[in-house]
Coordinates of C-alpha atoms and ligand atoms in Angstrom, one line a residue:
M1 CA -0.3 0.4 0.0
K2 CA 1.6 3.3 -1.0
K3 CA 1.8 5.7 2.1
I4 CA 0.6 8.9 2.7
L5 CA 0.9 11.5 4.8
I6 CA -2.2 14.3 5.2
T7 CA -0.5 17.4 7.3
R8 CA -3.9 18.2 9.2
I9 CA -7.1 16.2 10.7
L10 CA -9.4 16.6 8.1
P11 CA -13.2 15.6 8.1
D12 CA -13.5 12.0 8.4
K13 CA -15.7 11.9 5.4
V14 CA -12.0 12.5 3.7
L15 CA -9.7 10.5 6.2
D16 CA -12.0 7.5 5.7
A17 CA -11.8 7.7 1.9
A18 CA -7.8 8.4 2.1
R19 CA -7.8 5.0 4.6
A20 CA -9.6 2.8 2.3
K21 CA -6.9 3.4 -0.8
F22 CA -3.4 4.2 1.4
D23 CA -1.7 3.4 4.2
V24 CA -2.0 7.1 5.4
T25 CA -0.2 9.0 8.5
V26 CA -2.7 12.2 9.7
R27 CA -0.5 14.9 11.7
D28 CA -2.5 15.9 14.9
D29 CA -1.3 19.3 15.1
V30 CA -2.6 22.5 13.7
T31 CA 0.8 24.3 13.3
P32 CA 2.3 24.1 9.9
L33 CA 5.3 21.6 8.8
N34 CA 8.9 23.7 9.2
V35 CA 11.6 23.1 6.0
N36 CA 12.9 20.2 8.0
E37 CA 9.9 18.5 8.3
A38 CA 8.7 19.2 4.8
A39 CA 12.0 17.8 3.7
D40 CA 11.8 14.5 5.6
A41 CA 8.0 14.4 4.5
L42 CA 9.1 14.5 0.9
Q43 CA 11.5 11.6 1.5
T44 CA 9.4 9.3 3.3
Y45 CA 6.3 9.3 1.5
D46 CA 4.3 8.3 -2.0
G47 CA 2.1 11.2 -1.8
I48 CA 1.2 14.5 0.4
L49 CA -1.6 16.1 1.5
P50 CA -0.5 19.4 2.6
T51 CA -2.2 22.7 3.6
L52 CA -1.6 26.5 4.3
G53 CA 1.8 27.1 5.5
D54 CA 3.5 24.0 5.3
A55 CA 7.1 25.3 4.3
F56 CA 7.7 23.5 0.9
D57 CA 10.2 26.3 -0.2
A58 CA 13.1 26.1 -2.4
T59 CA 15.3 24.8 0.5
C60 CA 13.3 22.1 1.9
F61 CA 13.2 20.5 -2.1
E62 CA 17.3 21.2 -1.6
Q63 CA 17.3 19.1 1.3
A64 CA 15.4 16.5 0.0
G65 CA 17.0 15.6 -3.2
K66 CA 15.4 12.6 -4.9
P67 CA 12.1 12.5 -3.7
R68 CA 9.8 9.7 -3.0
C69 CA 6.8 11.9 -3.2
K70 CA 5.3 12.3 -6.5
I71 CA 2.9 14.6 -5.7
L72 CA 1.6 17.6 -2.8
A73 CA -2.0 17.6 -3.1
N74 CA -2.5 21.1 -1.3
F75 CA -5.9 21.2 0.6
G76 CA -7.3 25.0 -0.4
V77 CA -6.5 26.8 -3.5
G78 CA -4.1 29.1 -2.4
Y79 CA -0.3 27.3 -2.5
N80 CA 1.7 30.4 -2.0
H81 CA 3.2 28.3 0.8
I82 CA 4.7 25.5 -2.0
D83 CA 8.1 26.7 -4.2
A84 CA 5.6 25.0 -7.2
T85 CA 8.9 25.9 -9.5
A86 CA 11.0 23.4 -7.2
A87 CA 8.6 21.0 -6.9
A88 CA 8.3 20.5 -10.7
K89 CA 12.4 20.3 -10.9
A90 CA 11.9 17.6 -8.2
G91 CA 9.7 16.2 -10.3
V92 CA 6.4 16.4 -7.8
F93 CA 2.9 17.6 -9.2
V94 CA 1.6 20.2 -7.0
S95 CA -2.6 20.4 -7.3
N96 CA -4.6 22.6 -5.5
T97 CA -8.7 22.7 -4.8
P98 CA -10.3 25.5 -7.1
G99 CA -13.7 26.1 -6.7
A100 CA -14.7 24.2 -3.9
V101 CA -13.9 27.4 -1.6
T102 CA -15.1 30.0 -4.0
D103 CA -18.6 30.5 -2.5
A104 CA -18.0 30.0 1.3
T105 CA -14.8 32.7 1.0
A106 CA -16.9 35.1 -1.0
D107 CA -19.6 34.4 1.7
I108 CA -16.6 35.3 4.7
A109 CA -15.9 38.5 2.5
M110 CA -19.2 39.8 2.8
T111 CA -19.8 38.6 6.6
L112 CA -16.3 40.6 7.1
L113 CA -17.7 43.7 4.6
L114 CA -21.1 43.6 6.5
M115 CA -19.6 43.8 10.2
T116 CA -17.3 46.2 9.8
A117 CA -19.6 48.6 7.9
R118 CA -22.2 48.3 10.6
R119 CA -19.6 48.2 13.4
A120 CA -21.1 44.6 14.2
S121 CA -18.4 42.8 16.5
E122 CA -17.6 46.2 18.5
G123 CA -21.5 46.3 19.1
E124 CA -21.7 42.4 20.1
R125 CA -18.8 42.9 22.5
I126 CA -20.8 45.8 24.1
T127 CA -23.8 43.6 23.8
R128 CA -22.3 40.6 25.4
A129 CA -20.6 42.5 28.5
G130 CA -24.1 44.2 29.4
G131 CA -23.0 47.6 28.3
W132 CA -25.5 48.5 26.0
K133 CA -27.8 51.3 27.9
G134 CA -30.8 51.3 25.4
W135 CA -31.7 51.9 21.7
G136 CA -30.6 56.0 20.7
P137 CA -31.3 58.0 17.2
V138 CA -27.6 58.5 16.8
Q139 CA -26.0 55.4 18.6
M140 CA -23.2 53.4 17.0
L141 CA -23.9 54.8 13.7
G142 CA -22.4 52.8 10.9
T143 CA -21.6 52.6 7.6
H144 CA -24.6 52.4 4.8
V145 CA -23.8 49.7 2.4
T146 CA -26.8 49.5 -0.5
G147 CA -25.9 51.5 -3.2
K148 CA -21.8 52.2 -2.3
T149 CA -18.8 51.3 -4.9
V150 CA -16.8 48.3 -3.5
A151 CA -13.5 47.8 -5.5
I152 CA -12.6 44.3 -5.8
I153 CA -8.5 43.9 -6.4
G154 CA -8.3 40.2 -7.9
M155 CA -10.7 39.5 -10.3
G156 CA -10.9 36.0 -10.3
R157 CA -13.3 33.2 -8.6
I158 CA -13.5 34.6 -5.8
G159 CA -13.6 38.0 -6.6
K160 CA -16.1 37.5 -9.2
A161 CA -18.4 35.8 -6.9
I162 CA -17.9 38.7 -4.7
A163 CA -18.9 40.9 -7.4
K164 CA -22.1 38.5 -7.8
R165 CA -23.3 39.0 -4.2
C166 CA -22.3 43.1 -4.0
H167 CA -24.3 43.8 -7.1
Y168 CA -27.1 41.6 -6.8
G169 CA -27.7 41.5 -3.3
F170 CA -26.4 45.1 -2.6
D171 CA -27.0 47.4 -5.6
M172 CA -23.3 48.2 -5.3
N173 CA -21.7 49.8 -8.1
V174 CA -18.8 47.4 -8.7
V175 CA -15.2 48.2 -9.9
F176 CA -12.0 46.2 -9.8
Y177 CA -8.3 45.8 -10.5
N178 CA -6.6 42.7 -11.7
R179 CA -3.2 42.7 -13.7
S180 CA -5.0 40.8 -17.1
I181 CA -7.9 41.9 -18.8
V182 CA -11.0 40.5 -17.6
Q183 CA -13.8 39.6 -20.6
E184 CA -16.3 38.6 -18.4
P185 CA -16.5 39.8 -14.7
G186 CA -20.1 37.7 -14.3
V187 CA -21.6 41.2 -13.9
P188 CA -21.8 44.9 -14.5
A189 CA -18.4 46.3 -13.7
E190 CA -15.6 48.6 -15.0
Q191 CA -11.9 47.3 -14.9
M192 CA -9.6 50.3 -13.5
P193 CA -6.5 50.9 -15.2
T194 CA -4.3 51.1 -12.1
L195 CA -4.6 49.6 -8.2
E196 CA -4.8 53.5 -7.7
A197 CA -7.3 54.2 -9.4
A198 CA -9.8 51.4 -8.2
L199 CA -8.6 52.4 -4.3
G200 CA -9.4 56.2 -4.7
A201 CA -12.8 55.5 -6.4
A202 CA -14.5 53.4 -3.5
D203 CA -16.1 52.9 -0.7
F204 CA -15.3 49.3 0.4
V205 CA -11.9 47.8 -1.2
V206 CA -12.1 43.5 -1.1
V207 CA -8.5 41.8 -1.8
A208 CA -8.5 38.6 -3.7
V209 CA -5.9 38.4 -5.3
P210 CA -3.2 35.1 -4.6
G211 CA -0.2 35.3 -2.2
S212 CA 2.9 35.6 -4.4
K213 CA 5.7 37.3 -4.6
E214 CA 4.4 39.8 -7.1
T215 CA 1.6 40.3 -4.9
H216 CA 4.0 40.7 -1.6
H217 CA 2.6 44.1 -0.2
L218 CA 0.7 44.9 -3.1
I219 CA -1.5 47.0 -0.5
D220 CA 0.8 49.1 1.6
G221 CA 0.9 52.5 3.0
N222 CA 0.6 54.3 -0.3
A223 CA -2.3 52.3 -1.4
F224 CA -4.1 53.3 2.3
R225 CA -3.6 57.1 1.4
D226 CA -5.3 56.3 -1.8
M227 CA -8.1 55.0 -0.6
K228 CA -10.9 57.7 0.7
S229 CA -10.5 58.5 4.4
T230 CA -13.8 57.1 5.0
G231 CA -13.2 53.9 3.5
I232 CA -13.1 50.3 4.5
F233 CA -10.9 48.1 3.7
I234 CA -11.4 43.8 3.7
N235 CA -8.7 41.1 3.3
I236 CA -9.5 37.6 2.7
S237 CA -6.6 36.9 0.4
R238 CA -3.5 36.1 2.2
G239 CA -1.9 38.3 5.2
D240 CA 1.4 39.4 3.5
V241 CA -0.6 40.6 0.2
V242 CA -0.8 43.7 2.7
D243 CA 1.6 45.5 4.9
E244 CA 0.7 45.1 8.3
P245 CA 2.7 47.7 9.9
A246 CA 1.1 50.1 7.1
L247 CA -2.6 48.5 8.1
I248 CA -2.4 49.4 11.7
S249 CA -0.7 52.9 10.9
A250 CA -3.5 53.9 8.7
L251 CA -6.3 52.9 10.8
Q252 CA -5.0 54.5 14.3
N253 CA -4.3 57.7 12.2
K254 CA -7.7 57.6 10.2
V255 CA -6.0 57.8 6.7
I256 CA -9.1 54.8 6.3
H257 CA -12.0 54.1 8.4
A258 CA -12.1 50.7 9.3
A259 CA -10.6 47.3 7.8
G260 CA -12.1 43.8 8.2
L261 CA -9.8 40.6 8.0
D262 CA -9.2 36.9 7.7
V263 CA -6.1 36.5 7.0
Y264 CA -2.8 38.2 8.6
E265 CA 0.7 38.0 8.1
Q266 CA 2.3 35.7 10.4
E267 CA -0.8 33.4 11.2
P268 CA -2.0 32.7 14.0
F269 CA -0.1 35.8 15.1
V270 CA -2.5 38.8 15.2
P271 CA -0.6 42.1 16.3
E272 CA -1.7 43.4 19.8
A273 CA -2.2 47.3 18.4
L274 CA -4.3 45.5 15.9
R275 CA -6.2 43.6 18.4
A276 CA -6.5 46.6 20.0
L277 CA -8.7 48.8 17.6
D278 CA -12.5 49.3 17.6
N279 CA -12.6 49.8 14.0
V280 CA -11.6 46.1 13.1
T281 CA -13.0 43.0 12.7
L282 CA -11.0 40.1 13.2
L283 CA -11.5 36.4 12.0
P284 CA -9.4 33.6 12.6
H285 CA -8.6 32.5 8.4
L286 CA -12.2 31.1 8.8
G287 CA -12.7 31.7 4.7
T288 CA -13.9 28.2 4.0
A289 CA -14.7 26.9 7.3
A290 CA -17.8 25.1 6.8
L291 CA -17.4 21.2 6.9
E292 CA -19.5 20.1 3.5
V293 CA -17.0 22.8 2.0
R294 CA -14.3 21.4 3.8
E295 CA -15.0 17.9 2.8
N296 CA -15.6 18.8 -1.0
M297 CA -11.8 20.2 -0.9
G298 CA -10.5 17.1 1.2
M299 CA -12.1 15.4 -1.9
M300 CA -11.0 17.5 -4.6
A301 CA -7.5 17.3 -3.1
L302 CA -7.4 13.3 -2.5
D303 CA -8.9 12.8 -6.4
N304 CA -5.7 14.7 -7.6
L305 CA -3.5 12.7 -5.0
I306 CA -4.8 9.7 -6.4
A307 CA -4.6 10.5 -9.9
A308 CA -0.9 11.1 -9.5
L309 CA -0.3 8.1 -7.8
D310 CA -1.8 6.2 -10.5
G311 CA 0.6 7.8 -12.3
K312 CA -1.6 10.0 -14.4
A313 CA -1.4 14.0 -14.3
P314 CA -3.8 15.5 -11.5
P315 CA -6.9 17.3 -12.7
N316 CA -6.2 20.3 -10.7
K317 CA -2.1 20.2 -11.8
V318 CA -1.6 24.0 -10.9
Ligands
NAI1 N1 -9.4 33.7 3.5 C1 -9.6 32.1 2.9 O1 -10.2 31.4 3.7 C2 -9.1 31.7 1.5 C3 -8.4 32.7 0.7 N2 -8.2 32.2 -0.6 C4 -7.1 33.2 -1.5 O2 -7.7 33.6 -2.2 C5 -7.1 34.0 -3.5 C6 -7.7 34.1 -4.7 O3 -8.4 32.4 -5.0 P1 -9.6 32.4 -6.8 O4 -9.9 33.8 -6.9 O5 -9.7 31.1 -6.4 O6 -8.1 32.7 -7.5 P2 -8.2 33.1 -9.2 O7 -7.1 32.7 -9.7 O8 -9.1 32.8 -9.5 O9 -8.2 34.7 -9.1 C7 -7.2 35.6 -8.5 C8 -7.0 36.5 -9.7 O10 -6.3 38.0 -9.4 C9 -5.5 38.1 -9.9 N3 -4.1 38.6 -10.1 C10 -3.0 38.1 -9.9 N4 -2.1 38.6 -9.5 C11 -2.1 39.9 -9.4 C12 -2.1 41.2 -9.2 N5 -0.8 41.4 -8.9 N6 -2.4 42.4 -9.8 C13 -3.9 42.1 -9.6 N7 -4.2 40.9 -9.8 C14 -3.8 39.9 -9.8 C15 -5.3 37.0 -11.0 O11 -5.4 37.5 -12.4 C16 -6.9 36.5 -11.1 O12 -7.8 37.1 -12.1 C17 -6.1 32.1 -3.2 O13 -4.8 32.1 -3.8 C18 -6.1 32.3 -1.8 O14 -4.8 32.9 -1.5 C19 -8.8 31.2 -1.1 C20 -9.7 30.5 -0.3 C21 -10.0 30.7 1.0
3PY2 O1 -8.0 27.7 -0.2 C1 -7.1 28.6 0.7 O2 -6.3 29.3 -0.1 C2 -7.5 28.7 2.0 O3 -7.0 29.6 2.5 C3 -7.9 27.8 3.0 O4 -9.2 27.3 2.7

């Protein structure tokens, strides 16, 4: 039986399906694999089902030499923790789970947008602490969402699903910035020629680009200065797409109005200065956290792994 490593506990449905076919080791730990563990795994297993943060970088492939492993079947669409070029050189397939994550992640973007605009987590904290003294016409006034302009940065699968929700659900005007021309945004939407133009046009900015060398700190201090001072910033992509200290400074100095975040530069570390701010909504990377979504992601990853270990190209090879 082929030996596979699953680097986090997955839903039972996925683990049962994996155990029916392979000799499975499941790592009972939520911390990512470090470089040494990743290199060791490449030498020990025929296939690996890793997830975000597991350090399959160039060093790990150097350390592993000619690996036994045939595939890194990533659980998740974002694979910025894997050096896909180094993997290809080492003869290791890399696959991901596009589509399975799209709607759930767009839903979390909308959750953050609404919660941040309407000060929902602040209000919930006050109510829970017994601090609500009664309804008042000028109490806890937030930002009205319906009819406003949203700028989506990265108009791919998730960006388009967010655009759909904004347009059909909230009558919003949609603009977007994408590195290539997007012919079919799916809703009436204007592609802006530059990031600056998109940021400057919007009441809400939602970031949905992949994490990569190219997008590292795409959103920096200048980007926040390009936004309206009433603007609300949402990030569901990867933490390091945003310069976190610059975001904290922009929030503290009222360069922008508020932010909603699902991802952070050094997960699970969330800076104290960010946690101290009332005008931020902070979620613990919940984008795809729903059982059926995680089951679908797991089954898709497993299909990729099975294909590679059967000597075929995985259907979702990156
Ligand atoms: N918070 C969460 O739990 C989740 C986060 N994600 C993140 O969302 C990302 C996007 O996922 P999908 O929409 O499926 O990917 P996608 O590949 O369909 O869309 C990404 C879009 O960004 C554009 N893009 C890439 N680099 C750019 C740049 N430098 N400037 C402007 N546009 C650029 C691409 O052209 C593409 O249209 C994932 O890579 C992952 O990092 C995905 C799922 C869950
Ligand atoms: O799919 C991804 O990229 C995630 O962040 C987790 O689902």
